[in-house]
């Protein structure tokens, strides 16, 4: 016979209006996914063809994740595969298409988190790993550590037989031009107006109620070599906890680190009982400064929020109710 207390604990059941309602049952079959391609997208400065190409790319990546979730796959698999697709697409500042640092090289950061057990893995300052998100996941599952950087991360990639490439594999003409413009501004002692653009991230809820989040980036154009942003820092640019939300951020990484932004959203929802839109609004508009960036979040009930204070944020979302959205600007 089923022990009633075990059942209550195991399904996080609650008594509502005298009847037993299992939250697991209430959310059964529910899944949701959101992804971003970076804050700082300026749709009004893009040609119609460029906008179409980016929307098509976002839609394709979304479908990769949707297919996994529809087949009752895990949110972790959906997040990793969506981010791999975005890393392989030169349109984004992650994987191929990553920005150039001050010395003309690419140094990549990524992280992933499993909301079911707070397991997480991250890599930073990797120069030759084709898909940093996959290496981050292996740090999570195959080591007792959370964050590996530089040469140590690359030696680990070899151990795990994760494909490595020449650093020049990541270069694109678009990012080279942005780097040259940034260097010219630096020489002329002008303010750095380089738009943060193209970091990628994904958050998902699967049919088993598990949340996951992942983020991957080349960082910011003309950054000092060795600089690490928020994307591989758990609690700053990435966070997931089954009891609240999964979050992936994009924007000026230093600010997201200073204010532990991803964790701040989760605790506002968890401890303060704020709604997810209110918590996100607070961190973006009361804690961060205008134009600092944006984030995507999905809650344990499948609520999706995608918000930003920049001109745009490439983004897409879908869920089991049939919702589907792909947008670049407001
Ligand atoms: N947050 C990233 C970083 O600071 C950049 C971005 O999202 O555009 O490395």
CSV table of C-alpha atoms in Angstrom, one decimal, residues 17 32 54 59 66 72 80 98 112 118 129-130 141-142 156 168 188 193 207-208 214 252 271 277 285 320-321 325 329:
chain,number,residue,atom,x,y,z
A,17,UNK,CA,-10.1,23.9,-0.6
A,32,UNK,CA,8.3,25.6,-21.9
A,54,UNK,CA,18.1,36.1,-37.7
A,59,UNK,CA,13.2,29.7,-35.0
A,66,UNK,CA,11.0,22.0,-28.8
A,72,UNK,CA,9.6,14.1,-23.2
A,80,UNK,CA,22.5,22.1,-24.5
A,98,UNK,CA,32.5,35.2,-31.2
A,112,UNK,CA,24.9,25.2,-17.6
A,118,UNK,CA,21.8,22.5,-8.4
A,129,UNK,CA,36.7,24.3,-27.9
A,130,UNK,CA,34.2,24.3,-30.7
A,141,UNK,CA,28.8,15.6,-14.9
A,142,UNK,CA,32.3,14.3,-15.0
A,156,UNK,CA,39.9,18.4,-20.0
A,168,UNK,CA,40.6,31.4,-36.2
A,188,UNK,CA,40.8,58.5,-30.3
A,193,UNK,CA,29.8,52.5,-27.7
A,207,UNK,CA,7.5,17.5,-18.6
A,208,UNK,CA,9.0,16.1,-15.5
A,214,UNK,CA,22.6,27.6,-20.1
A,252,UNK,CA,27.4,44.1,-19.5
A,271,UNK,CA,11.7,34.2,-0.7
A,277,UNK,CA,7.6,39.5,-14.3
A,285,UNK,CA,15.2,48.6,-13.9
A,320,UNK,CA,3.1,23.1,-24.6
A,321,UNK,CA,0.0,25.3,-24.9
A,325,UNK,CA,7.1,33.9,-30.3
A,329,UNK,CA,12.9,44.4,-30.8
